[in-house]
């Protein structure tokens, strides 16, 4: 039987993984976004069931106890995020390849569980200084949250050798082309 394929995209915050993920989804119709479960509150533009499955903490913990998650993490203080096994299966049953946009620890856990079918991609910011500039120009951070994100990013960058592919996001177009190349290689396999 052919192995189920999946694509894991991970990066420190601010490296541009969501934009690259969206680009890949627009290029390859075989890909389907894996909708994570989370306990964080819904942002105005987000739709339940499409961007995330928004769950109460009780419901999330019930899924943990039932062993329903492939992986889960408390990505931010008090906020849980996780990939449901049933979500991946739904996508495979539809004959598509799931794309997971998840944090670095979660990505390592998923990769360990699907060593044959997984392609893991780490989006690398050109440097910690450049990442700091990007986060600063986004204007969403206070001095304290900026420092926390930059420190976390530097820590996460130390894990990049765990992934199949490391793509440096110095220019968005170049990073997208490189991502297309490695995804196409997986799909053709
Ligand atoms: P946000 O709250 O901004 O949507 O996402 C915060 C972080 O959580 C991002 O780095 C995102 O990739 C990560 N994330 C989203 N879903 C999951 C998941 O199912 N598992 C893990 N481990 N991280 C996730």
mmCIF file with all atom_site columns, C-alpha atoms and ligand atoms in Angstrom:
data_model
loop_
_atom_site.group_PDB
_atom_site.id
_atom_site.type_symbol
_atom_site.label_atom_id
_atom_site.label_alt_id
_atom_site.label_comp_id
_atom_site.label_asym_id
_atom_site.label_entity_id
_atom_site.label_seq_id
_atom_site.pdbx_PDB_ins_code
_atom_site.Cartn_x
_atom_site.Cartn_y
_atom_site.Cartn_z
_atom_site.occupancy
_atom_site.B_iso_or_equiv
_atom_site.pdbx_formal_charge
_atom_site.auth_seq_id
_atom_site.auth_comp_id
_atom_site.auth_asym_id
_atom_site.auth_atom_id
_atom_site.pdbx_PDB_model_num
ATOM   1   C CA  . UNK A 1 1   ? 0.000   0.000  0.000  1.00 0.00 ? 1   UNK A CA  1
ATOM   2   C CA  . UNK A 1 2   ? 1.256   3.484  -0.837 1.00 0.00 ? 2   UNK A CA  1
ATOM   3   C CA  . UNK A 1 3   ? 2.287   5.575  2.188  1.00 0.00 ? 3   UNK A CA  1
ATOM   4   C CA  . UNK A 1 4   ? 0.158   8.563  3.100  1.00 0.00 ? 4   UNK A CA  1
ATOM   5   C CA  . UNK A 1 5   ? 2.046   11.764 2.338  1.00 0.00 ? 5   UNK A CA  1
ATOM   6   C CA  . UNK A 1 6   ? 1.982   14.939 4.381  1.00 0.00 ? 6   UNK A CA  1
ATOM   7   C CA  . UNK A 1 7   ? 3.733   18.299 4.364  1.00 0.00 ? 7   UNK A CA  1
ATOM   8   C CA  . UNK A 1 8   ? 4.773   20.027 7.572  1.00 0.00 ? 8   UNK A CA  1
ATOM   9   C CA  . UNK A 1 9   ? 5.689   23.698 7.391  1.00 0.00 ? 9   UNK A CA  1
ATOM   10  C CA  . UNK A 1 10  ? 7.302   25.243 10.412 1.00 0.00 ? 10  UNK A CA  1
ATOM   11  C CA  . UNK A 1 11  ? 9.278   28.369 11.330 1.00 0.00 ? 11  UNK A CA  1
ATOM   12  C CA  . UNK A 1 12  ? 9.882   30.870 14.064 1.00 0.00 ? 12  UNK A CA  1
ATOM   13  C CA  . UNK A 1 13  ? 7.206   33.549 14.353 1.00 0.00 ? 13  UNK A CA  1
ATOM   14  C CA  . UNK A 1 14  ? 7.680   36.249 11.702 1.00 0.00 ? 14  UNK A CA  1
ATOM   15  C CA  . UNK A 1 15  ? 9.606   34.094 9.209  1.00 0.00 ? 15  UNK A CA  1
ATOM   16  C CA  . UNK A 1 16  ? 6.728   34.106 6.711  1.00 0.00 ? 16  UNK A CA  1
ATOM   17  C CA  . UNK A 1 17  ? 5.504   30.507 6.875  1.00 0.00 ? 17  UNK A CA  1
ATOM   18  C CA  . UNK A 1 18  ? 1.803   31.347 6.543  1.00 0.00 ? 18  UNK A CA  1
ATOM   19  C CA  . UNK A 1 19  ? 2.345   33.295 3.291  1.00 0.00 ? 19  UNK A CA  1
ATOM   20  C CA  . UNK A 1 20  ? 4.461   30.485 1.832  1.00 0.00 ? 20  UNK A CA  1
ATOM   21  C CA  . UNK A 1 21  ? 1.854   27.908 2.915  1.00 0.00 ? 21  UNK A CA  1
ATOM   22  C CA  . UNK A 1 22  ? -0.892  29.910 1.182  1.00 0.00 ? 22  UNK A CA  1
ATOM   23  C CA  . UNK A 1 23  ? 1.232   30.189 -1.937 1.00 0.00 ? 23  UNK A CA  1
ATOM   24  C CA  . UNK A 1 24  ? 1.780   26.412 -2.073 1.00 0.00 ? 24  UNK A CA  1
ATOM   25  C CA  . UNK A 1 25  ? -1.942  25.757 -1.602 1.00 0.00 ? 25  UNK A CA  1
ATOM   26  C CA  . UNK A 1 26  ? -2.703  28.010 -4.576 1.00 0.00 ? 26  UNK A CA  1
ATOM   27  C CA  . UNK A 1 27  ? -0.171  26.242 -6.836 1.00 0.00 ? 27  UNK A CA  1
ATOM   28  C CA  . UNK A 1 28  ? -0.979  22.593 -6.026 1.00 0.00 ? 28  UNK A CA  1
ATOM   29  C CA  . UNK A 1 29  ? -4.684  21.601 -5.982 1.00 0.00 ? 29  UNK A CA  1
ATOM   30  C CA  . UNK A 1 30  ? -3.766  18.215 -4.431 1.00 0.00 ? 30  UNK A CA  1
ATOM   31  C CA  . UNK A 1 31  ? -2.899  19.953 -1.166 1.00 0.00 ? 31  UNK A CA  1
ATOM   32  C CA  . UNK A 1 32  ? -5.430  20.516 1.628  1.00 0.00 ? 32  UNK A CA  1
ATOM   33  C CA  . UNK A 1 33  ? -4.851  22.677 4.702  1.00 0.00 ? 33  UNK A CA  1
ATOM   34  C CA  . UNK A 1 34  ? -4.914  20.661 7.922  1.00 0.00 ? 34  UNK A CA  1
ATOM   35  C CA  . UNK A 1 35  ? -7.246  22.564 10.247 1.00 0.00 ? 35  UNK A CA  1
ATOM   36  C CA  . UNK A 1 36  ? -5.805  22.502 13.778 1.00 0.00 ? 36  UNK A CA  1
ATOM   37  C CA  . UNK A 1 37  ? -7.756  22.561 17.013 1.00 0.00 ? 37  UNK A CA  1
ATOM   38  C CA  . UNK A 1 38  ? -7.066  25.435 19.414 1.00 0.00 ? 38  UNK A CA  1
ATOM   39  C CA  . UNK A 1 39  ? -8.342  26.929 22.649 1.00 0.00 ? 39  UNK A CA  1
ATOM   40  C CA  . UNK A 1 40  ? -7.346  30.497 21.758 1.00 0.00 ? 40  UNK A CA  1
ATOM   41  C CA  . UNK A 1 41  ? -10.185 32.856 20.882 1.00 0.00 ? 41  UNK A CA  1
ATOM   42  C CA  . UNK A 1 42  ? -11.266 33.368 17.295 1.00 0.00 ? 42  UNK A CA  1
ATOM   43  C CA  . UNK A 1 43  ? -9.986  36.501 15.529 1.00 0.00 ? 43  UNK A CA  1
ATOM   44  C CA  . UNK A 1 44  ? -12.525 38.531 13.615 1.00 0.00 ? 44  UNK A CA  1
ATOM   45  C CA  . UNK A 1 45  ? -11.629 37.278 10.114 1.00 0.00 ? 45  UNK A CA  1
ATOM   46  C CA  . UNK A 1 46  ? -11.342 33.615 11.137 1.00 0.00 ? 46  UNK A CA  1
ATOM   47  C CA  . UNK A 1 47  ? -13.977 30.953 10.465 1.00 0.00 ? 47  UNK A CA  1
ATOM   48  C CA  . UNK A 1 48  ? -14.560 28.019 12.801 1.00 0.00 ? 48  UNK A CA  1
ATOM   49  C CA  . UNK A 1 49  ? -13.802 24.744 11.044 1.00 0.00 ? 49  UNK A CA  1
ATOM   50  C CA  . UNK A 1 50  ? -11.850 26.417 8.229  1.00 0.00 ? 50  UNK A CA  1
ATOM   51  C CA  . UNK A 1 51  ? -9.028  28.325 9.920  1.00 0.00 ? 51  UNK A CA  1
ATOM   52  C CA  . UNK A 1 52  ? -9.162  26.395 13.200 1.00 0.00 ? 52  UNK A CA  1
ATOM   53  C CA  . UNK A 1 53  ? -11.518 24.172 15.136 1.00 0.00 ? 53  UNK A CA  1
ATOM   54  C CA  . UNK A 1 54  ? -12.095 26.502 18.099 1.00 0.00 ? 54  UNK A CA  1
ATOM   55  C CA  . UNK A 1 55  ? -12.592 24.349 21.193 1.00 0.00 ? 55  UNK A CA  1
ATOM   56  C CA  . UNK A 1 56  ? -13.139 24.945 24.892 1.00 0.00 ? 56  UNK A CA  1
ATOM   57  C CA  . UNK A 1 57  ? -10.305 23.843 27.149 1.00 0.00 ? 57  UNK A CA  1
ATOM   58  C CA  . UNK A 1 58  ? -12.500 21.013 28.521 1.00 0.00 ? 58  UNK A CA  1
ATOM   59  C CA  . UNK A 1 59  ? -13.202 19.674 25.044 1.00 0.00 ? 59  UNK A CA  1
ATOM   60  C CA  . UNK A 1 60  ? -9.518  19.976 24.065 1.00 0.00 ? 60  UNK A CA  1
ATOM   61  C CA  . UNK A 1 61  ? -8.464  18.033 27.176 1.00 0.00 ? 61  UNK A CA  1
ATOM   62  C CA  . UNK A 1 62  ? -11.060 15.383 26.422 1.00 0.00 ? 62  UNK A CA  1
ATOM   63  C CA  . UNK A 1 63  ? -9.433  14.887 22.994 1.00 0.00 ? 63  UNK A CA  1
ATOM   64  C CA  . UNK A 1 64  ? -6.019  14.595 24.703 1.00 0.00 ? 64  UNK A CA  1
ATOM   65  C CA  . UNK A 1 65  ? -7.349  11.892 27.028 1.00 0.00 ? 65  UNK A CA  1
ATOM   66  C CA  . UNK A 1 66  ? -8.963  9.994  24.172 1.00 0.00 ? 66  UNK A CA  1
ATOM   67  C CA  . UNK A 1 67  ? -5.672  9.999  22.252 1.00 0.00 ? 67  UNK A CA  1
ATOM   68  C CA  . UNK A 1 68  ? -7.240  11.913 19.359 1.00 0.00 ? 68  UNK A CA  1
ATOM   69  C CA  . UNK A 1 69  ? -4.215  14.138 18.668 1.00 0.00 ? 69  UNK A CA  1
ATOM   70  C CA  . UNK A 1 70  ? -1.208  13.327 16.480 1.00 0.00 ? 70  UNK A CA  1
ATOM   71  C CA  . UNK A 1 71  ? 0.501   16.100 18.460 1.00 0.00 ? 71  UNK A CA  1
ATOM   72  C CA  . UNK A 1 72  ? -0.518  18.985 20.680 1.00 0.00 ? 72  UNK A CA  1
ATOM   73  C CA  . UNK A 1 73  ? 1.391   21.830 22.334 1.00 0.00 ? 73  UNK A CA  1
ATOM   74  C CA  . UNK A 1 74  ? 0.759   24.756 24.589 1.00 0.00 ? 74  UNK A CA  1
ATOM   75  C CA  . UNK A 1 75  ? 2.260   27.130 22.018 1.00 0.00 ? 75  UNK A CA  1
ATOM   76  C CA  . UNK A 1 76  ? 1.507   30.268 24.016 1.00 0.00 ? 76  UNK A CA  1
ATOM   77  C CA  . UNK A 1 77  ? 0.898   30.608 27.750 1.00 0.00 ? 77  UNK A CA  1
ATOM   78  C CA  . UNK A 1 78  ? -2.391  28.876 28.530 1.00 0.00 ? 78  UNK A CA  1
ATOM   79  C CA  . UNK A 1 79  ? -3.337  28.326 24.854 1.00 0.00 ? 79  UNK A CA  1
ATOM   80  C CA  . UNK A 1 80  ? -3.414  24.846 23.379 1.00 0.00 ? 80  UNK A CA  1
ATOM   81  C CA  . UNK A 1 81  ? -2.973  23.916 19.709 1.00 0.00 ? 81  UNK A CA  1
ATOM   82  C CA  . UNK A 1 82  ? -3.130  20.434 18.210 1.00 0.00 ? 82  UNK A CA  1
ATOM   83  C CA  . UNK A 1 83  ? -3.437  18.327 15.084 1.00 0.00 ? 83  UNK A CA  1
ATOM   84  C CA  . UNK A 1 84  ? -6.326  15.846 15.164 1.00 0.00 ? 84  UNK A CA  1
ATOM   85  C CA  . UNK A 1 85  ? -5.693  12.409 13.701 1.00 0.00 ? 85  UNK A CA  1
ATOM   86  C CA  . UNK A 1 86  ? -9.211  12.517 12.204 1.00 0.00 ? 86  UNK A CA  1
ATOM   87  C CA  . UNK A 1 87  ? -8.340  15.732 10.322 1.00 0.00 ? 87  UNK A CA  1
ATOM   88  C CA  . UNK A 1 88  ? -5.401  14.086 8.554  1.00 0.00 ? 88  UNK A CA  1
ATOM   89  C CA  . UNK A 1 89  ? -7.485  10.972 7.816  1.00 0.00 ? 89  UNK A CA  1
ATOM   90  C CA  . UNK A 1 90  ? -10.323 13.074 6.341  1.00 0.00 ? 90  UNK A CA  1
ATOM   91  C CA  . UNK A 1 91  ? -7.823  14.625 3.898  1.00 0.00 ? 91  UNK A CA  1
ATOM   92  C CA  . UNK A 1 92  ? -6.209  11.302 2.973  1.00 0.00 ? 92  UNK A CA  1
ATOM   93  C CA  . UNK A 1 93  ? -9.655  9.742  2.451  1.00 0.00 ? 93  UNK A CA  1
ATOM   94  C CA  . UNK A 1 94  ? -10.382 12.561 -0.011 1.00 0.00 ? 94  UNK A CA  1
ATOM   95  C CA  . UNK A 1 95  ? -7.223  11.594 -1.933 1.00 0.00 ? 95  UNK A CA  1
ATOM   96  C CA  . UNK A 1 96  ? -5.367  14.779 -0.954 1.00 0.00 ? 96  UNK A CA  1
ATOM   97  C CA  . UNK A 1 97  ? -2.142  15.642 0.869  1.00 0.00 ? 97  UNK A CA  1
ATOM   98  C CA  . UNK A 1 98  ? -2.455  17.542 4.178  1.00 0.00 ? 98  UNK A CA  1
ATOM   99  C CA  . UNK A 1 99  ? -0.373  20.669 4.806  1.00 0.00 ? 99  UNK A CA  1
ATOM   100 C CA  . UNK A 1 100 ? 0.317   21.431 8.468  1.00 0.00 ? 100 UNK A CA  1
ATOM   101 C CA  . UNK A 1 101 ? 1.311   24.963 9.518  1.00 0.00 ? 101 UNK A CA  1
ATOM   102 C CA  . UNK A 1 102 ? 2.496   24.256 13.068 1.00 0.00 ? 102 UNK A CA  1
ATOM   103 C CA  . UNK A 1 103 ? 5.138   25.262 15.602 1.00 0.00 ? 103 UNK A CA  1
ATOM   104 C CA  . UNK A 1 104 ? 8.626   23.760 15.730 1.00 0.00 ? 104 UNK A CA  1
ATOM   105 C CA  . UNK A 1 105 ? 8.053   21.275 18.576 1.00 0.00 ? 105 UNK A CA  1
ATOM   106 C CA  . UNK A 1 106 ? 4.786   20.045 17.067 1.00 0.00 ? 106 UNK A CA  1
ATOM   107 C CA  . UNK A 1 107 ? 6.516   19.663 13.699 1.00 0.00 ? 107 UNK A CA  1
ATOM   108 C CA  . UNK A 1 108 ? 9.227   17.441 15.194 1.00 0.00 ? 108 UNK A CA  1
ATOM   109 C CA  . UNK A 1 109 ? 6.576   15.230 16.852 1.00 0.00 ? 109 UNK A CA  1
ATOM   110 C CA  . UNK A 1 110 ? 4.527   14.791 13.672 1.00 0.00 ? 110 UNK A CA  1
ATOM   111 C CA  . UNK A 1 111 ? 7.624   14.029 11.636 1.00 0.00 ? 111 UNK A CA  1
ATOM   112 C CA  . UNK A 1 112 ? 8.628   11.283 14.076 1.00 0.00 ? 112 UNK A CA  1
ATOM   113 C CA  . UNK A 1 113 ? 5.237   9.640  13.650 1.00 0.00 ? 113 UNK A CA  1
ATOM   114 C CA  . UNK A 1 114 ? 5.272   9.663  9.854  1.00 0.00 ? 114 UNK A CA  1
ATOM   115 C CA  . UNK A 1 115 ? 8.945   9.162  8.992  1.00 0.00 ? 115 UNK A CA  1
ATOM   116 C CA  . UNK A 1 116 ? 8.237   7.831  5.489  1.00 0.00 ? 116 UNK A CA  1
ATOM   117 C CA  . UNK A 1 117 ? 5.412   9.999  4.203  1.00 0.00 ? 117 UNK A CA  1
ATOM   118 C CA  . UNK A 1 118 ? 6.348   13.358 5.739  1.00 0.00 ? 118 UNK A CA  1
ATOM   119 C CA  . UNK A 1 119 ? 8.159   16.225 4.083  1.00 0.00 ? 119 UNK A CA  1
ATOM   120 C CA  . UNK A 1 120 ? 9.135   18.776 6.722  1.00 0.00 ? 120 UNK A CA  1
ATOM   121 C CA  . UNK A 1 121 ? 10.095  22.285 5.681  1.00 0.00 ? 121 UNK A CA  1
ATOM   122 C CA  . UNK A 1 122 ? 11.699  24.829 8.000  1.00 0.00 ? 122 UNK A CA  1
ATOM   123 C CA  . UNK A 1 123 ? 11.327  28.440 6.855  1.00 0.00 ? 123 UNK A CA  1
ATOM   124 C CA  . UNK A 1 124 ? 14.428  30.225 8.053  1.00 0.00 ? 124 UNK A CA  1
ATOM   125 C CA  . UNK A 1 125 ? 14.460  34.004 8.539  1.00 0.00 ? 125 UNK A CA  1
ATOM   126 C CA  . UNK A 1 126 ? 17.664  35.476 7.014  1.00 0.00 ? 126 UNK A CA  1
ATOM   127 C CA  . UNK A 1 127 ? 18.908  36.457 10.495 1.00 0.00 ? 127 UNK A CA  1
ATOM   128 C CA  . UNK A 1 128 ? 17.684  37.207 14.004 1.00 0.00 ? 128 UNK A CA  1
ATOM   129 C CA  . UNK A 1 129 ? 18.207  40.946 13.321 1.00 0.00 ? 129 UNK A CA  1
ATOM   130 C CA  . UNK A 1 130 ? 16.085  40.793 10.172 1.00 0.00 ? 130 UNK A CA  1
ATOM   131 C CA  . UNK A 1 131 ? 13.360  38.946 12.075 1.00 0.00 ? 131 UNK A CA  1
ATOM   132 C CA  . UNK A 1 132 ? 13.423  41.637 14.762 1.00 0.00 ? 132 UNK A CA  1
ATOM   133 C CA  . UNK A 1 133 ? 13.065  44.319 12.044 1.00 0.00 ? 133 UNK A CA  1
ATOM   134 C CA  . UNK A 1 134 ? 10.121  42.497 10.467 1.00 0.00 ? 134 UNK A CA  1
ATOM   135 C CA  . UNK A 1 135 ? 8.298   42.055 13.754 1.00 0.00 ? 135 UNK A CA  1
ATOM   136 C CA  . UNK A 1 136 ? 8.986   45.687 14.623 1.00 0.00 ? 136 UNK A CA  1
ATOM   137 C CA  . UNK A 1 137 ? 7.662   47.003 11.317 1.00 0.00 ? 137 UNK A CA  1
ATOM   138 C CA  . UNK A 1 138 ? 4.511   44.879 11.718 1.00 0.00 ? 138 UNK A CA  1
ATOM   139 C CA  . UNK A 1 139 ? 3.783   47.182 14.659 1.00 0.00 ? 139 UNK A CA  1
ATOM   140 C CA  . UNK A 1 140 ? 1.916   44.551 16.674 1.00 0.00 ? 140 UNK A CA  1
ATOM   141 C CA  . UNK A 1 141 ? 4.504   44.087 19.437 1.00 0.00 ? 141 UNK A CA  1
ATOM   142 C CA  . UNK A 1 142 ? 5.401   45.914 22.632 1.00 0.00 ? 142 UNK A CA  1
ATOM   143 C CA  . UNK A 1 143 ? 9.068   46.007 23.683 1.00 0.00 ? 143 UNK A CA  1
ATOM   144 C CA  . UNK A 1 144 ? 8.436   43.045 26.015 1.00 0.00 ? 144 UNK A CA  1
ATOM   145 C CA  . UNK A 1 145 ? 6.548   40.832 23.540 1.00 0.00 ? 145 UNK A CA  1
ATOM   146 C CA  . UNK A 1 146 ? 9.074   41.695 20.816 1.00 0.00 ? 146 UNK A CA  1
ATOM   147 C CA  . UNK A 1 147 ? 11.958  40.561 23.031 1.00 0.00 ? 147 UNK A CA  1
ATOM   148 C CA  . UNK A 1 148 ? 10.070  37.371 23.968 1.00 0.00 ? 148 UNK A CA  1
ATOM   149 C CA  . UNK A 1 149 ? 9.330   36.528 20.324 1.00 0.00 ? 149 UNK A CA  1
ATOM   150 C CA  . UNK A 1 150 ? 12.915  37.223 19.224 1.00 0.00 ? 150 UNK A CA  1
ATOM   151 C CA  . UNK A 1 151 ? 14.293  35.017 22.008 1.00 0.00 ? 151 UNK A CA  1
ATOM   152 C CA  . UNK A 1 152 ? 11.848  32.240 21.168 1.00 0.00 ? 152 UNK A CA  1
ATOM   153 C CA  . UNK A 1 153 ? 12.758  32.533 17.482 1.00 0.00 ? 153 UNK A CA  1
ATOM   154 C CA  . UNK A 1 154 ? 16.485  32.241 18.202 1.00 0.00 ? 154 UNK A CA  1
ATOM   155 C CA  . UNK A 1 155 ? 15.747  29.102 20.255 1.00 0.00 ? 155 UNK A CA  1
ATOM   156 C CA  . UNK A 1 156 ? 13.559  27.626 17.501 1.00 0.00 ? 156 UNK A CA  1
ATOM   157 C CA  . UNK A 1 157 ? 16.209  28.324 14.865 1.00 0.00 ? 157 UNK A CA  1
ATOM   158 C CA  . UNK A 1 158 ? 18.515  26.000 16.781 1.00 0.00 ? 158 UNK A CA  1
ATOM   159 C CA  . UNK A 1 159 ? 16.250  23.066 15.754 1.00 0.00 ? 159 UNK A CA  1
ATOM   160 C CA  . UNK A 1 160 ? 16.401  23.590 12.008 1.00 0.00 ? 160 UNK A CA  1
ATOM   161 C CA  . UNK A 1 161 ? 18.727  20.645 11.368 1.00 0.00 ? 161 UNK A CA  1
ATOM   162 C CA  . UNK A 1 162 ? 15.855  18.291 12.386 1.00 0.00 ? 162 UNK A CA  1
ATOM   163 C CA  . UNK A 1 163 ? 13.910  19.057 9.209  1.00 0.00 ? 163 UNK A CA  1
ATOM   164 C CA  . UNK A 1 164 ? 14.111  17.636 5.688  1.00 0.00 ? 164 UNK A CA  1
ATOM   165 C CA  . UNK A 1 165 ? 14.407  21.031 4.006  1.00 0.00 ? 165 UNK A CA  1
ATOM   166 C CA  . UNK A 1 166 ? 15.524  24.457 5.238  1.00 0.00 ? 166 UNK A CA  1
ATOM   167 C CA  . UNK A 1 167 ? 14.399  27.347 3.047  1.00 0.00 ? 167 UNK A CA  1
ATOM   168 C CA  . UNK A 1 168 ? 15.854  30.782 3.751  1.00 0.00 ? 168 UNK A CA  1
ATOM   169 C CA  . UNK A 1 169 ? 13.172  33.432 3.326  1.00 0.00 ? 169 UNK A CA  1
ATOM   170 C CA  . UNK A 1 170 ? 15.359  36.331 2.186  1.00 0.00 ? 170 UNK A CA  1
ATOM   171 C CA  . UNK A 1 171 ? 13.174  37.102 -0.804 1.00 0.00 ? 171 UNK A CA  1
ATOM   172 C CA  . UNK A 1 172 ? 9.604   35.797 -0.799 1.00 0.00 ? 172 UNK A CA  1
ATOM   173 C CA  . UNK A 1 173 ? 9.602   34.861 -4.526 1.00 0.00 ? 173 UNK A CA  1
ATOM   174 C CA  . UNK A 1 174 ? 12.779  32.814 -4.238 1.00 0.00 ? 174 UNK A CA  1
ATOM   175 C CA  . UNK A 1 175 ? 11.540  31.053 -1.096 1.00 0.00 ? 175 UNK A CA  1
ATOM   176 C CA  . UNK A 1 176 ? 8.236   30.199 -2.836 1.00 0.00 ? 176 UNK A CA  1
ATOM   177 C CA  . UNK A 1 177 ? 10.030  28.722 -5.862 1.00 0.00 ? 177 UNK A CA  1
ATOM   178 C CA  . UNK A 1 178 ? 12.243  26.606 -3.640 1.00 0.00 ? 178 UNK A CA  1
ATOM   179 C CA  . UNK A 1 179 ? 9.206   25.429 -1.658 1.00 0.00 ? 179 UNK A CA  1
ATOM   180 C CA  . UNK A 1 180 ? 7.410   24.542 -4.915 1.00 0.00 ? 180 UNK A CA  1
ATOM   181 C CA  . UNK A 1 181 ? 10.405  22.484 -6.037 1.00 0.00 ? 181 UNK A CA  1
ATOM   182 C CA  . UNK A 1 182 ? 10.564  20.344 -2.871 1.00 0.00 ? 182 UNK A CA  1
ATOM   183 C CA  . UNK A 1 183 ? 6.774   19.881 -2.704 1.00 0.00 ? 183 UNK A CA  1
ATOM   184 C CA  . UNK A 1 184 ? 6.654   18.809 -6.350 1.00 0.00 ? 184 UNK A CA  1
ATOM   185 C CA  . UNK A 1 185 ? 9.386   16.240 -5.626 1.00 0.00 ? 185 UNK A CA  1
ATOM   186 C CA  . UNK A 1 186 ? 7.245   14.782 -2.806 1.00 0.00 ? 186 UNK A CA  1
ATOM   187 C CA  . UNK A 1 187 ? 4.073   14.717 -4.928 1.00 0.00 ? 187 UNK A CA  1
ATOM   188 C CA  . UNK A 1 188 ? 5.916   12.992 -7.824 1.00 0.00 ? 188 UNK A CA  1
ATOM   189 C CA  . UNK A 1 189 ? 7.427   10.373 -5.525 1.00 0.00 ? 189 UNK A CA  1
HETATM 190 P P1  . LIG B 2 .   ? -1.773  31.669 15.725 1.00 0.00 ? 1   LIG B P1  1
HETATM 191 O O1  . LIG B 2 .   ? -2.384  31.763 17.086 1.00 0.00 ? 1   LIG B O1  1
HETATM 192 O O2  . LIG B 2 .   ? -1.020  32.931 15.354 1.00 0.00 ? 1   LIG B O2  1
HETATM 193 O O3  . LIG B 2 .   ? -2.778  31.239 14.666 1.00 0.00 ? 1   LIG B O3  1
HETATM 194 O O4  . LIG B 2 .   ? -0.697  30.491 15.743 1.00 0.00 ? 1   LIG B O4  1
HETATM 195 C C1  . LIG B 2 .   ? 0.317   30.477 16.673 1.00 0.00 ? 1   LIG B C1  1
HETATM 196 C C2  . LIG B 2 .   ? 1.304   29.368 16.380 1.00 0.00 ? 1   LIG B C2  1
HETATM 197 O O5  . LIG B 2 .   ? 0.712   28.092 16.610 1.00 0.00 ? 1   LIG B O5  1
HETATM 198 C C3  . LIG B 2 .   ? 1.799   29.346 14.931 1.00 0.00 ? 1   LIG B C3  1
HETATM 199 O O6  . LIG B 2 .   ? 3.209   29.145 14.963 1.00 0.00 ? 1   LIG B O6  1
HETATM 200 C C4  . LIG B 2 .   ? 1.117   28.145 14.356 1.00 0.00 ? 1   LIG B C4  1
HETATM 201 O O7  . LIG B 2 .   ? 1.866   27.582 13.307 1.00 0.00 ? 1   LIG B O7  1
HETATM 202 C C5  . LIG B 2 .   ? 1.069   27.228 15.561 1.00 0.00 ? 1   LIG B C5  1
HETATM 203 N N1  . LIG B 2 .   ? 0.065   26.153 15.404 1.00 0.00 ? 1   LIG B N1  1
HETATM 204 C C6  . LIG B 2 .   ? -1.118  26.205 14.741 1.00 0.00 ? 1   LIG B C6  1
HETATM 205 N N2  . LIG B 2 .   ? -1.733  25.028 14.789 1.00 0.00 ? 1   LIG B N2  1
HETATM 206 C C7  . LIG B 2 .   ? -0.935  24.189 15.488 1.00 0.00 ? 1   LIG B C7  1
HETATM 207 C C8  . LIG B 2 .   ? -1.029  22.802 15.856 1.00 0.00 ? 1   LIG B C8  1
HETATM 208 O O8  . LIG B 2 .   ? -1.978  22.086 15.550 1.00 0.00 ? 1   LIG B O8  1
HETATM 209 N N3  . LIG B 2 .   ? -0.002  22.292 16.579 1.00 0.00 ? 1   LIG B N3  1
HETATM 210 C C9  . LIG B 2 .   ? 1.079   23.032 16.936 1.00 0.00 ? 1   LIG B C9  1
HETATM 211 N N4  . LIG B 2 .   ? 2.037   22.425 17.631 1.00 0.00 ? 1   LIG B N4  1
HETATM 212 N N5  . LIG B 2 .   ? 1.214   24.331 16.603 1.00 0.00 ? 1   LIG B N5  1
HETATM 213 C C10 . LIG B 2 .   ? 0.217   24.903 15.891 1.00 0.00 ? 1   LIG B C10 1
#
